[in-house]
CSV table of C-alpha atoms in Angstrom, one decimal:
chain,number,residue,atom,x,y,z
A,282,MET,CA,15.0,-11.9,12.7
A,283,ILE,CA,14.5,-14.9,10.4
A,284,LEU,CA,11.7,-16.1,12.7
A,285,ASP,CA,10.0,-12.7,12.5
A,286,LEU,CA,10.2,-12.8,8.7
A,287,VAL,CA,8.6,-16.3,8.6
A,288,VAL,CA,5.8,-15.1,10.9
A,289,LEU,CA,5.3,-12.0,8.7
A,290,PHE,CA,5.1,-14.2,5.6
A,291,LEU,CA,2.5,-16.6,7.1
A,292,GLY,CA,0.5,-13.8,8.5
A,293,ALA,CA,0.6,-12.0,5.2
A,294,ILE,CA,-1.1,-14.9,3.4
A,295,GLY,CA,-4.2,-14.5,5.7
A,296,ILE,CA,-4.0,-10.7,5.5
A,297,GLY,CA,-3.9,-10.7,1.7
A,298,PHE,CA,-6.9,-13.0,1.5
A,299,VAL,CA,-9.1,-11.0,3.8
A,300,SER,CA,-7.9,-7.7,2.3
A,301,ALA,CA,-8.9,-8.8,-1.2
A,302,ILE,CA,-12.4,-9.9,-0.2
A,303,ALA,CA,-13.0,-6.8,1.9
A,304,GLY,CA,-11.6,-4.3,-0.6
A,305,ILE,CA,-9.0,-2.9,1.8
A,306,GLY,CA,-5.2,-2.5,1.3
A,307,GLY,CA,-4.4,-4.7,4.3
A,308,GLY,CA,-2.8,-1.9,6.4
A,309,SER,CA,-5.6,-2.0,8.9
A,310,LEU,CA,-4.5,-5.6,9.6
A,311,MET,CA,-0.8,-5.3,8.8
A,312,VAL,CA,0.0,-2.4,11.1
A,313,PRO,CA,-1.7,-3.9,14.3
A,314,PHE,CA,-0.1,-7.3,13.4
A,315,MET,CA,3.4,-5.9,13.1
A,316,VAL,CA,3.0,-3.7,16.2
A,317,LEU,CA,1.2,-6.2,18.5
A,318,ALA,CA,2.6,-9.5,17.4
A,319,LEU,CA,6.2,-8.6,16.5
A,320,GLY,CA,6.8,-5.4,18.5
A,321,TYR,CA,7.5,-3.1,15.5
A,322,ASP,CA,7.7,0.7,16.1
A,323,ILE,CA,4.4,1.9,14.8
A,324,LYS,CA,5.8,4.5,12.4
A,325,VAL,CA,8.1,1.8,10.8
A,326,ALA,CA,5.0,-0.5,10.6
A,327,ILE,CA,3.0,2.2,8.9
A,328,ALA,CA,5.7,3.0,6.4
A,329,THR,CA,6.3,-0.7,5.6
A,330,SER,CA,2.5,-1.3,5.4
A,331,LEU,CA,2.0,1.4,2.8
A,332,VAL,CA,4.6,-0.1,0.5
A,333,CYS,CA,3.1,-3.5,0.8
A,334,ILE,CA,-0.4,-2.2,0.1
A,335,ILE,CA,0.8,-1.5,-3.5
A,336,VAL,CA,1.4,-5.2,-3.9
A,337,VAL,CA,-2.1,-6.1,-2.5
A,338,SER,CA,-3.8,-3.6,-4.8
A,339,SER,CA,-1.9,-4.9,-7.9
A,340,SER,CA,-2.5,-8.6,-7.3
A,341,ALA,CA,-6.2,-8.2,-6.5
A,342,SER,CA,-7.3,-5.4,-8.8
A,343,SER,CA,-5.8,-7.1,-11.9
A,344,ILE,CA,-8.4,-9.8,-11.4
A,345,TYR,CA,-11.2,-7.3,-10.8
A,346,LEU,CA,-10.3,-5.3,-13.9
A,347,ARG,CA,-10.4,-8.4,-16.1
A,348,ARG,CA,-13.8,-9.2,-14.7
A,349,GLY,CA,-15.1,-5.7,-15.3
A,350,LEU,CA,-16.0,-5.1,-11.7
A,351,VAL,CA,-14.0,-1.9,-11.3
A,352,ASP,CA,-15.9,1.4,-11.7
A,353,LEU,CA,-13.2,3.5,-13.3
A,354,LYS,CA,-15.3,6.6,-13.5
A,355,THR,CA,-15.7,6.6,-9.7
A,356,ALA,CA,-12.1,5.7,-9.1
A,357,LEU,CA,-11.0,8.7,-11.2
A,358,LEU,CA,-13.4,11.0,-9.4
A,359,LEU,CA,-12.2,10.0,-5.9
A,360,GLU,CA,-8.5,9.2,-6.2
A,361,PRO,CA,-7.0,12.8,-6.7
A,362,SER,CA,-8.4,14.0,-3.4
A,363,THR,CA,-7.5,10.7,-1.7
A,364,ALA,CA,-3.9,10.9,-2.9
A,365,LEU,CA,-3.6,14.5,-1.7
A,366,GLY,CA,-4.9,13.4,1.7
A,367,ALA,CA,-2.4,10.6,1.9
A,368,VAL,CA,0.6,13.0,1.5
A,369,VAL,CA,-0.8,15.4,4.1
A,370,GLY,CA,-1.5,12.5,6.5
A,371,ALA,CA,2.1,11.1,6.2
A,372,TYR,CA,3.5,14.4,7.3
A,373,ILE,CA,1.1,14.6,10.2
A,374,THR,CA,2.1,11.2,11.5
A,375,LEU,CA,5.8,12.0,11.4
A,376,SER,CA,5.2,14.9,13.8
A,377,LEU,CA,3.0,13.0,16.3
A,378,PRO,CA,4.0,10.9,19.4
A,379,VAL,CA,3.7,7.1,19.0
A,380,ARG,CA,1.0,6.7,21.6
A,381,VAL,CA,-1.2,9.3,19.8
A,382,VAL,CA,-0.8,7.5,16.5
A,383,LYS,CA,-1.8,4.2,18.2
A,384,ALA,CA,-4.8,5.7,19.8
A,385,ILE,CA,-6.0,7.3,16.5
A,386,LEU,CA,-5.6,4.0,14.6
A,387,GLY,CA,-7.4,2.0,17.3
A,388,LEU,CA,-10.3,4.4,17.5
A,389,LEU,CA,-10.7,4.6,13.7
A,390,LEU,CA,-10.8,0.8,13.3
A,391,LEU,CA,-13.3,0.5,16.2
A,392,TYR,CA,-15.6,3.1,14.6
A,393,VAL,CA,-15.5,1.5,11.2
A,394,SER,CA,-16.1,-2.1,12.5
A,395,ILE,CA,-19.1,-1.1,14.6
A,396,THR,CA,-20.6,1.0,11.8
A,397,MET,CA,-20.3,-1.9,9.4
A,398,LEU,CA,-21.8,-4.5,11.9
A,399,ARG,CA,-24.7,-2.2,12.6
A,400,ARG,CA,-25.5,-2.0,8.8
A,401,VAL,CA,-25.4,-5.8,8.6
A,402,PHE,CA,-27.9,-6.4,11.5
A,403,LYS,CA,-30.4,-3.8,10.6
A,404,LYS,CA,-33.7,-4.9,9.1
A,405,LYS,CA,-33.6,-5.8,5.4
A,406,SER,CA,-35.6,-2.7,4.5
A,407,SER,CA,-32.8,-0.5,5.8
A,408,LEU,CA,-30.2,-2.5,3.9
A,409,LYS,CA,-31.9,-1.9,0.5
A,410,GLN,CA,-29.2,-0.9,-2.0
A,411,ARG,CA,-29.4,2.7,-3.0
A,412,THR,CA,-29.0,3.7,-6.6
A,413,PRO,CA,-26.1,6.1,-7.4
A,414,ILE,CA,-27.1,9.7,-6.7
A,415,GLN,CA,-26.3,12.1,-9.5
A,416,GLN,CA,-26.6,15.4,-7.6
A,417,PRO,CA,-23.4,17.4,-7.5
A,418,TYR,CA,-23.5,17.8,-3.7
A,419,SER,CA,-23.3,14.0,-3.4
A,420,LYS,CA,-20.3,13.8,-5.5
A,421,LEU,CA,-18.8,16.7,-3.6
A,422,LEU,CA,-19.4,14.8,-0.4
A,423,GLY,CA,-17.8,11.7,-1.8
A,424,VAL,CA,-14.7,13.6,-2.9
A,425,SER,CA,-14.4,15.4,0.5
A,426,ALA,CA,-14.8,12.1,2.4
A,427,SER,CA,-12.2,10.6,0.2
A,428,PHE,CA,-9.7,13.2,1.2
A,429,LEU,CA,-10.3,12.0,4.8
A,430,ALA,CA,-9.8,8.4,3.6
A,431,GLY,CA,-6.5,9.5,2.1
A,432,LEU,CA,-5.6,11.3,5.3
A,433,SER,CA,-6.1,8.2,7.3
A,434,SER,CA,-4.1,6.2,4.8
A,435,GLY,CA,-1.1,8.4,5.0
A,436,MET,CA,-1.3,8.8,8.8
A,437,LEU,CA,-2.0,5.2,9.7
A,438,GLY,CA,-0.5,3.0,6.9
A,439,ILE,CA,-3.8,1.8,5.6
A,440,GLY,CA,-4.9,1.9,2.0
A,441,GLY,CA,-8.1,3.8,2.9
A,442,GLY,CA,-10.4,1.0,1.9
A,443,VAL,CA,-11.9,0.9,5.4
A,444,LEU,CA,-13.4,4.3,4.5
A,445,LYS,CA,-13.6,4.1,0.7
A,446,VAL,CA,-15.9,1.1,0.6
A,447,PRO,CA,-18.5,2.7,2.9
A,448,ILE,CA,-18.1,6.0,1.0
A,449,MET,CA,-18.9,4.3,-2.3
A,450,VAL,CA,-21.7,2.1,-0.9
A,451,PHE,CA,-23.5,4.6,1.4
A,452,ILE,CA,-22.8,8.0,-0.4
A,453,LEU,CA,-22.4,7.1,-4.0
A,454,GLY,CA,-24.7,4.1,-4.0
A,455,LEU,CA,-22.5,1.5,-5.6
A,456,PRO,CA,-23.1,-2.3,-5.0
A,457,ILE,CA,-20.9,-3.7,-2.3
A,458,LYS,CA,-18.9,-5.9,-4.7
A,459,THR,CA,-18.3,-3.1,-7.2
A,460,ALA,CA,-17.2,-0.9,-4.3
A,461,VAL,CA,-14.8,-3.6,-3.0
A,462,ALA,CA,-13.3,-4.0,-6.5
A,463,THR,CA,-13.0,-0.3,-7.1
A,464,SER,CA,-11.4,0.2,-3.7
A,465,SER,CA,-8.9,-2.5,-4.3
A,466,PHE,CA,-7.9,-0.7,-7.5
A,467,MET,CA,-7.5,2.6,-5.8
A,468,VAL,CA,-5.6,1.7,-2.6
A,469,GLY,CA,-2.4,1.1,-4.5
A,470,LEU,CA,-2.4,4.6,-5.9
A,471,THR,CA,-3.2,6.1,-2.5
A,472,ALA,CA,-0.5,4.1,-0.7
A,473,SER,CA,2.1,5.2,-3.3
A,474,SER,CA,1.3,8.8,-2.5
A,475,GLY,CA,1.9,8.4,1.2
A,476,GLY,CA,4.6,5.9,0.9
A,477,VAL,CA,6.9,8.3,-0.9
A,478,VAL,CA,7.0,10.5,2.2
A,479,TYR,CA,8.0,7.6,4.5
A,480,LEU,CA,10.6,6.3,1.9
A,481,ALA,CA,12.2,9.7,1.9
A,482,LYS,CA,12.6,9.5,5.7
A,483,GLY,CA,14.1,6.1,5.6
A,484,LEU,CA,11.4,4.4,7.7
A,485,VAL,CA,10.6,1.5,5.3
A,486,ASN,CA,12.0,-1.9,6.4
A,487,PRO,CA,13.0,-3.6,3.0
A,488,LEU,CA,13.2,-7.2,4.4
A,489,SER,CA,9.8,-6.9,6.0
A,490,VAL,CA,8.3,-5.6,2.8
A,491,VAL,CA,9.7,-8.6,0.9
A,492,ALA,CA,8.3,-11.1,3.5
A,493,LEU,CA,4.9,-9.5,3.5
A,494,ALA,CA,4.7,-9.1,-0.2
A,495,LEU,CA,5.6,-12.8,-0.8
A,496,GLY,CA,2.7,-13.8,1.4
A,497,ILE,CA,0.2,-11.2,0.3
A,498,ILE,CA,0.4,-12.0,-3.4
A,499,PRO,CA,-1.0,-15.5,-3.2
A,500,GLY,CA,-3.3,-14.6,-0.4
A,501,ALA,CA,-4.8,-11.6,-2.2
A,502,THR,CA,-5.1,-13.5,-5.5
A,503,LEU,CA,-7.0,-16.3,-3.8
A,504,GLY,CA,-9.2,-13.8,-2.0
A,505,ALA,CA,-10.1,-12.0,-5.2
A,506,ARG,CA,-11.0,-15.3,-6.9
A,507,CYS,CA,-13.2,-16.3,-3.9
A,508,MET,CA,-14.9,-12.9,-3.5
A,509,GLY,CA,-17.5,-13.5,-6.2
A,510,ARG,CA,-18.8,-16.6,-4.4
A,511,LEU,CA,-19.4,-14.9,-1.1
A,512,LYS,CA,-22.6,-13.1,-0.1
A,513,PRO,CA,-22.2,-9.3,0.5
A,514,ASN,CA,-23.2,-9.6,4.2
A,515,THR,CA,-20.6,-12.4,4.7
A,516,ILE,CA,-18.0,-10.0,3.4
A,517,ARG,CA,-19.2,-7.2,5.8
A,518,ILE,CA,-19.3,-9.5,8.9
A,519,VAL,CA,-15.8,-11.0,8.3
A,520,PHE,CA,-14.4,-7.5,7.6
A,521,SER,CA,-16.0,-6.0,10.7
A,522,LEU,CA,-15.1,-8.7,13.2
A,523,ILE,CA,-11.4,-8.7,12.2
A,524,LEU,CA,-11.2,-4.9,12.5
A,525,LEU,CA,-13.0,-5.1,15.9
A,526,TYR,CA,-10.4,-7.5,17.2
A,527,ALA,CA,-7.5,-5.5,15.9
A,528,SER,CA,-8.9,-2.2,17.3
A,529,THR,CA,-9.5,-3.7,20.7
A,530,ARG,CA,-6.0,-5.2,20.9
A,531,LEU,CA,-4.4,-1.9,19.8
A,532,LEU,CA,-6.3,0.2,22.3
A,533,TYR,CA,-5.7,-2.2,25.1
A,534,SER,CA,-1.9,-2.0,24.4
A,535,LEU,CA,-2.0,1.7,25.4
A,536,PHE,CA,-2.8,0.7,29.0
A,537,THR,CA,-0.4,-2.1,29.4
């Protein structure tokens, strides 16, 4: 047990760093790490991850807020539907078989990683940053997509950043660094909504939360400080490759 906690702590440092520069809560890395490396039950891993995501969001978003990188108007527009989705998603996961939950998480991570990599390697003309679109239907699409991001958060123990960042960049037209900072600010609120459901069911492992949190705080703080020095495409590539690896391992585990 002590060795597992040490491994969790060391892994959390790297997870916190990557999570902060990618604008994700870390659950897309924490859940596969706990399930594949340490053999956690996936529902316990999801519940534990959601509580830890609150720590990631707090440590990284505080820096982004001081630097004025967070778009609070966008955050307030998207978060209500995201939080509602997280609550619904948590109840869905509690009713599903473990193998189904693993398959859904693996396929989601695979889809997001491939989508982001395709965006990186398209011609420069197709990567031109779009300006924010003011039409009501675009905002409605962003809010609707954010509900799905919240649903995935509650179901799979992720902060929703793997979907929130693309939503803000490709639907609402925010710059990638603003989207990352805003996503980091939002994921803690989303995780809190879904985490309450799992806490009520007694699925959260307190010692694991402590070990992960102690590693995530310095990792996320360092990542947030380094993010401003990285090129947007570098952030996308690192984010995509890590998710691709995690999804492949998770899907492979279904057949072994």
